CSV table of C-alpha atoms and ligand atoms in Angstrom, one decimal:
chain,number,residue,atom,x,y,z
S,1069,MET,CA,-54.5,29.5,-56.3
S,1070,SER,CA,-53.1,30.8,-53.2
S,1071,LYS,CA,-49.9,29.3,-51.6
S,1072,ALA,CA,-51.3,28.8,-48.4
S,1073,LEU,CA,-54.4,27.0,-49.8
S,1074,ASP,CA,-51.9,24.9,-51.9
S,1075,THR,CA,-49.6,24.1,-48.7
S,1076,LEU,CA,-52.8,23.2,-46.5
S,1077,ARG,CA,-54.1,21.0,-49.1
S,1078,GLU,CA,-50.5,19.1,-49.6
S,1079,LYS,CA,-50.3,18.7,-46.0
S,1080,THR,CA,-54.0,17.6,-45.4
S,1081,GLU,CA,-53.4,14.9,-48.0
S,1082,SER,CA,-50.4,13.5,-46.4
S,1083,LEU,CA,-51.4,13.7,-42.6
S,1084,LEU,CA,-55.1,13.1,-42.4
S,1085,PHE,CA,-57.6,10.3,-43.2
S,1086,ALA,CA,-59.0,11.2,-46.7
S,1087,THR,CA,-62.6,11.1,-45.2
S,1088,TYR,CA,-63.7,14.4,-46.4
S,1089,GLY,CA,-64.0,16.0,-49.9
S,1090,ARG,CA,-63.1,19.6,-49.1
S,1091,TYR,CA,-63.8,22.6,-51.0
S,1092,PRO,CA,-61.0,24.5,-52.5
S,1093,ILE,CA,-60.7,27.3,-49.7
S,1094,ALA,CA,-58.6,27.5,-46.5
S,1095,ILE,CA,-60.2,29.7,-43.9
S,1096,ALA,CA,-58.0,31.8,-41.6
S,1097,GLU,CA,-61.0,33.5,-39.6
S,1098,GLY,CA,-64.6,34.2,-39.2
S,1099,HIS,CA,-66.7,37.0,-37.6
S,1100,GLY,CA,-70.3,37.1,-37.7
S,1101,SER,CA,-71.7,35.9,-41.0
S,1102,ARG,CA,-68.3,36.5,-42.6
S,1103,LEU,CA,-65.4,34.2,-43.2
S,1104,ARG,CA,-62.0,35.3,-44.7
S,1105,ASP,CA,-59.2,33.2,-46.4
S,1106,PHE,CA,-55.5,33.4,-46.3
S,1107,ASP,CA,-55.3,35.8,-48.9
S,1108,GLY,CA,-57.8,38.1,-47.2
S,1109,ARG,CA,-60.8,37.4,-49.5
S,1110,GLU,CA,-64.1,37.6,-47.7
S,1111,TYR,CA,-67.0,35.3,-48.1
S,1112,ILE,CA,-70.6,35.4,-47.1
S,1113,ASP,CA,-71.5,32.3,-44.9
S,1114,LEU,CA,-74.7,30.9,-45.7
S,1115,LEU,CA,-73.8,27.4,-44.4
S,1116,SER,CA,-72.7,28.2,-40.6
S,1117,GLY,CA,-70.3,25.1,-40.6
S,1118,ILE,CA,-73.7,23.0,-41.3
S,1119,ALA,CA,-76.0,24.6,-39.0
S,1120,VAL,CA,-73.3,25.0,-36.4
S,1121,THR,CA,-72.5,28.8,-35.9
S,1122,ASN,CA,-76.2,29.8,-35.7
S,1123,LEU,CA,-75.1,33.0,-33.8
S,1124,GLY,CA,-72.3,33.7,-36.3
S,1125,HIS,CA,-68.6,33.2,-35.9
S,1126,CYS,CA,-66.6,34.6,-32.9
S,1127,ARG,CA,-69.0,36.5,-31.5
S,1128,PRO,CA,-67.6,38.7,-28.9
S,1129,GLU,CA,-69.9,37.9,-26.0
S,1130,ILE,CA,-69.5,34.3,-26.4
S,1131,ALA,CA,-65.9,34.5,-26.7
S,1132,GLU,CA,-66.0,36.3,-23.4
S,1133,THR,CA,-68.0,33.6,-21.6
S,1134,ALA,CA,-65.4,31.0,-23.0
S,1135,ALA,CA,-62.7,33.0,-21.9
S,1136,ALA,CA,-64.1,33.4,-18.3
S,1137,GLN,CA,-64.9,29.8,-18.0
S,1138,ALA,CA,-61.6,28.9,-19.2
S,1139,LYS,CA,-60.2,30.4,-16.2
S,1140,LYS,CA,-62.4,29.0,-13.8
S,1141,LEU,CA,-63.4,25.2,-14.5
S,1142,VAL,CA,-63.2,23.2,-17.7
S,1143,HIS,CA,-63.7,19.9,-16.8
S,1144,VAL,CA,-64.1,17.6,-13.5
S,1145,SER,CA,-66.1,14.6,-14.9
S,1146,ASN,CA,-69.9,13.9,-14.1
S,1147,LEU,CA,-68.8,12.4,-10.9
S,1148,PHE,CA,-69.5,16.0,-9.8
S,1149,TYR,CA,-72.4,18.2,-9.4
S,1150,GLN,CA,-71.9,21.2,-11.7
S,1151,GLU,CA,-73.7,24.6,-11.8
S,1152,GLU,CA,-72.9,25.4,-15.3
S,1153,GLN,CA,-74.7,22.0,-16.6
S,1154,ILE,CA,-77.7,23.1,-14.2
S,1155,GLU,CA,-78.1,26.3,-16.0
S,1156,LEU,CA,-78.0,25.1,-19.4
S,1157,ALA,CA,-80.5,22.1,-18.6
S,1158,GLU,CA,-82.9,24.8,-17.0
S,1159,ARG,CA,-82.4,26.9,-20.2
S,1160,LEU,CA,-82.7,24.1,-22.5
S,1161,LEU,CA,-85.8,22.2,-21.1
S,1162,LYS,CA,-87.6,25.4,-21.0
S,1163,THR,CA,-87.7,25.6,-24.7
S,1164,THR,CA,-89.6,22.6,-24.8
S,1165,HIS,CA,-92.2,20.2,-23.0
S,1166,PHE,CA,-89.2,17.8,-22.0
S,1167,GLY,CA,-88.4,17.1,-18.3
S,1168,LYS,CA,-84.9,15.8,-18.4
S,1169,ALA,CA,-81.5,16.3,-20.2
S,1170,PHE,CA,-78.5,13.9,-20.9
S,1171,PHE,CA,-75.6,15.7,-22.3
S,1172,CYS,CA,-73.1,14.4,-24.8
S,1173,ASN,CA,-70.9,15.6,-27.5
S,1174,SER,CA,-72.3,15.2,-31.1
S,1175,GLY,CA,-75.4,14.3,-32.8
S,1176,ALA,CA,-74.5,10.8,-33.5
S,1177,GLU,CA,-73.8,10.3,-30.0
S,1178,ALA,CA,-77.2,12.0,-29.0
S,1179,ASN,CA,-78.8,9.5,-31.5
S,1180,GLU,CA,-77.0,6.6,-30.0
S,1181,ALA,CA,-78.2,7.6,-26.6
S,1182,ALA,CA,-81.7,8.1,-27.9
S,1183,ILE,CA,-82.0,4.5,-29.3
S,1184,LYS,CA,-80.4,3.0,-26.0
S,1185,LEU,CA,-83.1,5.0,-24.1
S,1186,ALA,CA,-86.0,3.8,-26.3
S,1187,ARG,CA,-84.9,0.0,-26.2
S,1188,ARG,CA,-84.4,0.4,-22.3
S,1189,ARG,CA,-87.7,1.9,-21.9
S,1190,GLN,CA,-89.4,-1.1,-23.8
S,1191,GLN,CA,-87.3,-3.9,-22.1
S,1192,ARG,CA,-87.0,-2.4,-18.6
S,1193,LEU,CA,-89.9,-0.3,-18.0
S,1194,LYS,CA,-92.5,-2.1,-20.1
S,1195,ASN,CA,-90.8,-5.7,-20.1
S,1196,LYS,CA,-91.0,-6.2,-23.5
S,1197,TYR,CA,-88.5,-7.3,-25.9
S,1198,ALA,CA,-88.5,-4.5,-28.4
S,1199,TYR,CA,-85.6,-3.2,-29.8
S,1200,GLU,CA,-86.2,-2.0,-33.4
S,1201,ILE,CA,-85.8,1.5,-34.5
S,1202,ILE,CA,-87.9,2.5,-37.7
S,1203,THR,CA,-86.3,5.5,-39.9
S,1204,PHE,CA,-87.3,6.9,-43.3
S,1205,GLU,CA,-85.8,6.8,-46.7
S,1206,GLY,CA,-83.3,9.6,-47.0
S,1207,CYS,CA,-82.7,10.2,-43.4
S,1208,PHE,CA,-79.4,11.0,-42.0
S,1209,HIS,CA,-78.7,10.2,-38.2
S,1210,GLY,CA,-74.7,9.9,-38.1
S,1211,ARG,CA,-71.9,8.0,-38.8
S,1212,THR,CA,-71.4,5.5,-35.6
S,1213,LEU,CA,-72.4,1.9,-36.6
S,1214,ALA,CA,-75.8,2.1,-34.8
S,1215,THR,CA,-76.6,5.5,-36.6
S,1216,VAL,CA,-75.3,4.5,-39.7
S,1217,ALA,CA,-77.8,1.3,-39.6
S,1218,ALA,CA,-80.5,3.6,-38.6
S,1219,THR,CA,-79.6,5.8,-41.8
S,1220,GLY,CA,-79.8,3.1,-43.8
S,1221,GLN,CA,-78.3,4.3,-47.0
S,1222,ALA,CA,-75.9,2.1,-48.9
S,1223,ARG,CA,-73.3,4.6,-49.5
S,1224,PHE,CA,-72.7,5.4,-45.6
S,1225,GLN,CA,-72.6,1.5,-45.1
S,1226,ASP,CA,-70.3,0.5,-47.9
S,1227,GLY,CA,-67.5,-1.9,-46.2
S,1228,PHE,CA,-68.7,-1.7,-42.7
S,1229,ALA,CA,-70.8,-4.9,-42.7
S,1230,PRO,CA,-72.2,-6.5,-40.7
S,1231,MET,CA,-74.8,-3.9,-39.7
S,1232,PRO,CA,-76.1,-3.8,-35.9
S,1233,GLU,CA,-79.6,-5.3,-35.9
S,1234,GLY,CA,-82.8,-3.8,-35.3
S,1235,PHE,CA,-83.1,-0.9,-37.8
S,1236,PHE,CA,-85.0,-0.6,-40.9
S,1237,GLN,CA,-86.2,2.3,-43.3
S,1238,ILE,CA,-89.7,2.8,-44.8
S,1239,PRO,CA,-90.8,5.3,-47.5
S,1240,TRP,CA,-90.9,9.1,-46.6
S,1241,GLY,CA,-94.3,10.5,-46.2
S,1242,ASP,CA,-96.2,7.3,-46.1
S,1243,PRO,CA,-98.0,6.8,-42.7
S,1244,GLN,CA,-99.6,3.6,-44.2
S,1245,ALA,CA,-96.1,2.2,-44.4
S,1246,LEU,CA,-95.5,2.9,-40.7
S,1247,GLU,CA,-98.5,1.5,-39.6
S,1248,ALA,CA,-97.9,-1.5,-41.6
S,1249,ALA,CA,-94.1,-1.5,-40.1
S,1250,VAL,CA,-94.7,-1.8,-36.5
S,1251,SER,CA,-94.6,-5.0,-34.9
S,1252,ASP,CA,-94.3,-6.1,-31.2
S,1253,LYS,CA,-90.3,-5.7,-31.9
S,1254,THR,CA,-90.5,-2.1,-32.3
S,1255,ALA,CA,-89.1,0.2,-29.6
S,1256,GLY,CA,-89.5,3.7,-31.7
S,1257,VAL,CA,-89.5,5.6,-34.7
S,1258,LEU,CA,-86.9,8.1,-35.2
S,1259,LEU,CA,-87.8,11.2,-37.4
S,1260,GLU,CA,-86.1,14.4,-39.0
S,1261,ILE,CA,-89.0,17.0,-39.2
S,1262,ILE,CA,-86.9,18.3,-42.2
S,1263,GLN,CA,-84.5,15.9,-44.0
S,1264,GLY,CA,-81.5,18.1,-44.2
S,1265,GLU,CA,-78.7,15.8,-45.6
S,1266,GLY,CA,-81.6,14.0,-47.8
S,1267,GLY,CA,-82.0,17.6,-49.5
S,1268,VAL,CA,-84.1,19.7,-47.4
S,1269,ARG,CA,-87.3,18.0,-47.3
S,1270,PRO,CA,-90.0,18.9,-44.8
S,1271,ALA,CA,-92.2,16.5,-43.5
S,1272,SER,CA,-95.7,17.8,-44.1
S,1273,ALA,CA,-98.0,18.6,-41.0
S,1274,ALA,CA,-100.2,15.7,-41.8
S,1275,PHE,CA,-97.5,13.2,-41.8
S,1276,ALA,CA,-95.6,14.2,-38.7
S,1277,ARG,CA,-98.8,13.9,-36.9
S,1278,GLU,CA,-99.8,10.8,-38.0
S,1279,VAL,CA,-95.9,9.4,-37.0
S,1280,ALA,CA,-97.0,10.9,-33.5
S,1281,ARG,CA,-100.4,9.3,-33.4
S,1282,ILE,CA,-99.2,5.9,-34.4
S,1283,CYS,CA,-96.5,5.9,-32.0
S,1284,ARG,CA,-98.9,6.9,-29.3
S,1285,ASP,CA,-101.5,4.2,-30.1
S,1286,LYS,CA,-99.0,1.5,-30.4
S,1287,ASP,CA,-96.9,2.6,-27.3
S,1288,ILE,CA,-93.6,2.8,-29.2
S,1289,LEU,CA,-91.4,6.0,-28.8
S,1290,PHE,CA,-91.8,8.9,-31.0
S,1291,ILE,CA,-88.0,10.2,-31.2
S,1292,VAL,CA,-87.3,13.5,-33.1
S,1293,ASP,CA,-83.7,14.0,-34.4
S,1294,GLU,CA,-83.3,17.8,-34.2
S,1295,VAL,CA,-79.7,17.7,-34.6
S,1296,GLN,CA,-79.7,20.1,-37.8
S,1297,THR,CA,-83.4,21.6,-37.3
S,1298,GLY,CA,-83.1,22.6,-33.9
S,1299,MET,CA,-81.9,25.8,-31.9
S,1300,GLY,CA,-84.1,28.1,-33.9
S,1301,ARG,CA,-83.1,27.3,-37.3
S,1302,THR,CA,-86.6,26.6,-38.9
S,1303,GLY,CA,-88.2,29.4,-37.0
S,1304,SER,CA,-89.1,27.9,-33.6
S,1305,TYR,CA,-86.7,26.4,-31.0
S,1306,TRP,CA,-87.4,22.8,-32.4
S,1307,ALA,CA,-89.0,21.9,-35.6
S,1308,PHE,CA,-91.4,19.6,-34.2
S,1309,GLN,CA,-93.0,22.5,-32.5
S,1310,HIS,CA,-94.6,24.0,-35.7
S,1311,PHE,CA,-96.8,21.0,-35.6
S,1312,GLY,CA,-98.0,21.0,-32.2
S,1313,LEU,CA,-96.3,17.7,-31.4
S,1314,LYS,CA,-95.0,16.3,-28.3
S,1315,PRO,CA,-92.2,13.6,-28.9
S,1316,ASP,CA,-91.1,11.2,-26.0
S,1317,ILE,CA,-87.4,12.0,-27.1
S,1318,MET,CA,-85.4,14.5,-28.9
S,1319,THR,CA,-81.9,14.7,-30.0
S,1320,ALA,CA,-79.8,18.1,-30.2
S,1321,ALA,CA,-76.2,18.8,-31.2
S,1322,LYS,CA,-74.9,20.9,-34.1
S,1323,ALA,CA,-75.8,24.7,-32.9
S,1324,LEU,CA,-76.1,23.9,-29.4
S,1325,ALA,CA,-72.7,25.5,-28.2
S,1326,ASN,CA,-72.3,27.5,-31.5
S,1327,GLY,CA,-69.3,25.5,-32.7
S,1328,LEU,CA,-68.1,23.6,-29.7
S,1329,PRO,CA,-68.7,20.0,-29.8
S,1330,MET,CA,-72.0,19.4,-27.7
S,1331,GLY,CA,-75.0,17.0,-27.9
S,1332,ALA,CA,-78.1,16.7,-25.9
S,1333,VAL,CA,-80.7,14.1,-25.4
S,1334,LEU,CA,-83.9,15.3,-24.0
S,1335,SER,CA,-87.0,13.2,-22.9
S,1336,THR,CA,-90.3,13.4,-21.0
S,1337,ASP,CA,-89.6,12.4,-17.2
S,1338,GLU,CA,-91.4,9.2,-17.7
S,1339,THR,CA,-89.1,8.0,-20.4
S,1340,ALA,CA,-85.8,9.1,-18.8
S,1341,HIS,CA,-86.7,6.9,-15.9
S,1342,ALA,CA,-85.4,3.9,-18.1
S,1343,PHE,CA,-82.1,5.2,-17.4
S,1344,VAL,CA,-80.6,4.6,-14.0
S,1345,PRO,CA,-77.1,5.1,-12.8
S,1346,GLY,CA,-74.6,3.2,-14.6
S,1347,SER,CA,-77.0,2.8,-17.8
S,1348,HIS,CA,-75.2,5.4,-20.0
S,1349,ALA,CA,-72.4,7.9,-19.6
S,1350,SER,CA,-70.0,10.1,-21.5
S,1351,THR,CA,-66.6,11.5,-20.0
S,1352,PHE,CA,-67.0,15.2,-21.6
S,1353,GLY,CA,-70.9,15.2,-22.0
S,1354,GLY,CA,-72.2,18.4,-20.3
S,1355,GLY,CA,-68.6,19.6,-19.1
S,1356,ALA,CA,-68.6,23.0,-17.4
S,1357,PHE,CA,-66.8,24.9,-20.3
S,1358,VAL,CA,-69.1,23.7,-23.2
S,1359,SER,CA,-72.2,23.9,-20.9
S,1360,ALA,CA,-71.4,27.3,-19.9
S,1361,VAL,CA,-70.9,28.5,-23.5
S,1362,ALA,CA,-74.2,26.6,-24.5
S,1363,ALA,CA,-76.1,28.6,-21.9
S,1364,LYS,CA,-74.8,31.5,-23.1
S,1365,VAL,CA,-75.8,30.7,-26.6
S,1366,LEU,CA,-79.4,30.0,-25.5
S,1367,GLU,CA,-79.5,33.4,-23.5
S,1368,ILE,CA,-78.7,35.1,-26.5
S,1369,MET,CA,-81.2,33.4,-28.6
S,1370,GLU,CA,-84.0,34.2,-26.0
S,1371,ARG,CA,-83.0,38.0,-25.5
S,1372,ASP,CA,-82.4,38.5,-29.3
S,1373,ARG,CA,-85.6,36.7,-30.2
S,1374,LEU,CA,-83.5,34.7,-32.8
S,1375,PRO,CA,-86.2,31.9,-33.6
S,1376,GLN,CA,-88.4,34.5,-34.5
S,1377,ARG,CA,-86.0,36.5,-36.6
S,1378,ALA,CA,-85.3,33.0,-38.5
S,1379,ALA,CA,-89.0,32.6,-39.2
S,1380,GLU,CA,-89.4,36.2,-40.6
S,1381,LEU,CA,-86.2,36.4,-42.6
S,1382,GLY,CA,-86.8,32.8,-43.8
S,1383,ALA,CA,-90.1,33.5,-45.2
S,1384,TRP,CA,-88.7,36.5,-46.8
S,1385,ALA,CA,-85.8,34.8,-48.4
S,1386,MET,CA,-88.2,31.9,-49.7
S,1387,GLU,CA,-90.3,34.5,-51.5
S,1388,ARG,CA,-87.4,36.1,-52.9
S,1389,PHE,CA,-85.9,32.9,-54.2
S,1390,ARG,CA,-89.2,31.9,-55.7
S,1391,ALA,CA,-88.9,35.3,-57.5
S,1392,VAL,CA,-85.6,34.0,-58.9
S,1393,GLN,CA,-87.3,30.7,-59.9
S,1394,THR,CA,-90.0,32.8,-61.7
S,1395,ALA,CA,-87.2,34.9,-63.4
S,1396,CYS,CA,-85.1,32.1,-64.6
S,1397,PRO,CA,-87.7,29.7,-66.2
S,1398,GLY,CA,-86.7,25.9,-66.3
S,1399,SER,CA,-83.5,26.4,-63.7
S,1400,ILE,CA,-85.3,26.0,-60.5
S,1401,HIS,CA,-87.5,23.0,-59.6
S,1402,GLU,CA,-88.6,23.8,-56.0
S,1403,VAL,CA,-87.8,26.2,-53.3
S,1404,ARG,CA,-88.6,24.6,-50.0
S,1405,GLY,CA,-87.7,24.8,-46.3
S,1406,MET,CA,-88.5,26.3,-43.2
S,1407,GLY,CA,-87.3,29.4,-41.4
S,1408,LEU,CA,-83.5,29.5,-42.3
S,1409,MET,CA,-83.2,26.2,-43.4
S,1410,ILE,CA,-83.8,26.4,-47.3
S,1411,GLY,CA,-83.3,24.1,-50.1
S,1412,ILE,CA,-83.2,25.5,-53.7
S,1413,GLU,CA,-83.7,22.4,-56.0
S,1414,LEU,CA,-82.3,22.9,-59.3
S,1415,THR,CA,-83.5,21.3,-62.4
S,1416,ASP,CA,-80.3,19.8,-63.2
S,1417,PRO,CA,-77.0,18.8,-61.3
S,1418,GLY,CA,-75.9,22.0,-59.7
S,1419,ARG,CA,-72.0,21.6,-59.3
S,1420,GLU,CA,-71.2,24.2,-61.7
S,1421,VAL,CA,-73.7,26.7,-60.2
S,1422,TRP,CA,-72.5,26.0,-57.0
S,1423,GLU,CA,-69.0,26.5,-58.0
S,1424,LYS,CA,-69.9,29.9,-59.4
S,1425,LEU,CA,-71.7,30.7,-56.3
S,1426,LEU,CA,-68.3,30.1,-54.4
S,1427,GLN,CA,-66.2,31.8,-56.8
S,1428,SER,CA,-68.6,34.9,-56.3
S,1429,GLY,CA,-67.8,34.7,-52.4
S,1430,PHE,CA,-71.0,32.5,-51.2
S,1431,ILE,CA,-70.6,29.8,-49.1
S,1432,LEU,CA,-73.3,27.1,-49.2
S,1433,ASN,CA,-73.5,23.5,-49.7
S,1434,LEU,CA,-74.7,21.2,-52.4
S,1435,THR,CA,-76.5,17.9,-51.3
S,1436,GLN,CA,-78.3,15.2,-53.5
S,1437,GLU,CA,-76.5,16.5,-56.4
S,1438,ARG,CA,-79.0,19.4,-57.2
S,1439,VAL,CA,-80.2,21.0,-53.9
S,1440,LEU,CA,-78.5,24.0,-52.8
S,1441,ARG,CA,-78.9,24.1,-49.2
S,1442,LEU,CA,-78.6,27.1,-47.1
S,1443,LEU,CA,-78.2,27.4,-43.6
S,1444,PRO,CA,-77.1,30.9,-42.9
S,1445,PRO,CA,-76.5,32.0,-39.4
S,1446,LEU,CA,-79.8,33.4,-37.8
S,1447,ILE,CA,-78.0,36.6,-37.6
S,1448,ILE,CA,-77.4,37.3,-41.2
S,1449,GLU,CA,-78.5,40.7,-42.8
S,1450,LYS,CA,-81.3,40.7,-45.2
S,1451,GLU,CA,-78.9,42.3,-47.5
S,1452,ASP,CA,-76.8,39.4,-47.7
S,1453,LEU,CA,-79.4,37.1,-48.8
S,1454,GLU,CA,-80.7,39.8,-51.3
S,1455,ASN,CA,-77.2,39.9,-52.9
S,1456,PHE,CA,-77.2,36.0,-53.0
S,1457,ALA,CA,-80.7,36.2,-54.8
S,1458,VAL,CA,-79.3,38.5,-57.3
S,1459,CYS,CA,-75.9,36.5,-57.9
S,1460,LEU,CA,-78.0,33.4,-58.3
S,1461,GLU,CA,-80.2,34.7,-60.8
S,1462,THR,CA,-77.2,36.0,-62.8
S,1463,ILE,CA,-75.5,32.8,-62.8
S,1464,LEU,CA,-78.7,30.8,-63.7
S,1465,LYS,CA,-79.6,33.5,-66.5
S,1466,ALA,CA,-75.8,33.2,-67.9
S,1467,GLY,CA,-76.8,29.5,-68.3
S,1468,ALA,CA,-74.7,27.5,-65.9
S,1469,GLY,CA,-78.0,26.0,-64.5
S,1470,LEU,CA,-79.1,24.8,-67.9
S,1471,LYS,CA,-76.0,22.7,-68.9
S,1472,ARG,CA,-76.1,19.1,-68.3
S,1473,LEU,CA,-72.6,18.1,-66.5
T,1247,PLP,C1,-75.4,16.1,-38.5
T,1247,PLP,C2,-76.4,15.3,-38.2
T,1247,PLP,C3,-76.0,14.2,-37.3
T,1247,PLP,C4,-74.8,13.6,-36.8
T,1247,PLP,O1,-74.3,14.7,-36.0
T,1247,PLP,P1,-72.7,14.5,-35.9
T,1247,PLP,O2,-72.5,15.8,-34.9
T,1247,PLP,O3,-71.8,14.7,-37.0
T,1247,PLP,O4,-72.5,13.3,-35.1
T,1247,PLP,C5,-77.4,13.5,-36.9
T,1247,PLP,N1,-78.5,13.9,-37.5
T,1247,PLP,C6,-78.8,14.8,-38.2
T,1247,PLP,C7,-80.2,15.1,-38.7
T,1247,PLP,C8,-77.7,15.8,-39.0
T,1247,PLP,O5,-78.0,17.0,-39.4
């Protein structure tokens, strides 16, 4: 084990809250789809910092935009008009049917704002005291108190009682349960089109359309959390677009500024009217620096047709991983996903397989104990995915995937 890693681990333990279980790697630098540790060892990044660095690490044209903006204007607060924010809003809204944007700094903060917007729409525009937000078992919406309540999982709520009121979860994939759960207290439904943290579980088109229909029929807000699925990841700019849906509200974050902290809430003009001056705010939200970078990210995505690339490469990769499944009978339960958001669910707990992949130089994540989650940068080369497939097959054939831990 390397000295740099030992030192960093020791200092991390002594100086930082122990909130994270960390991988046994210290990253010194990153370029494109490659990460390098302090011993000069190179890794293929199939995680993108959890769906954040979709355009790869330290991309020169983004670094140039950031450097130029850092010398021009970084922050003045939302008391002022800022052209960087407008350029970003124009580019972002153009990828959707939405009419208005609000900028903040993270996924949880975007979901908080979406929840507030939904409540306020019912309470101020519709004069209805409705506040409940319905979510789905296995979902993940963030770590603030409201978003942890929305997430609804005991392991994220442990020791944080009491939870804010007005959130409850219903089974995933069951529109009848939703129909039954909606009451005159319901403000909206919050849905991930593909549950990410929940193990890369895509909603079926039929289920997603039923959720949209029920929301429309009952006049409650249809909110999609695109924090992980957005920005081209699934093969379209936003995952809801695969199903021809038109949600009232959408949240985004993670890949928005390719690694700088940024979140956004987009909504229809009609819904956006629920917020008036003073309703909601964020000191850093949409600052000139991050906005300039995010606008550049969108410019590159459009120019290089990255959503399309994710769709094509993702379809190829999923076929390739299904070939591994066939070659290793009994090891892989299912390969699923959309675009470059791919889950390989193993038959058994996958810690050992994951560790071997890491030792072989592939960085990815293990969720729900047995799901290998791949969120590679959208610029990754096919060859890297091919090499991963070969490596996975070798590891599974050697039996690591068959051993119970
Ligand atoms: C990561 C994530 C969040 C939380 O985002 P933060 O920026 O960590 O607050 C919310 N929803 C989904 C679907 C996510 O994947």
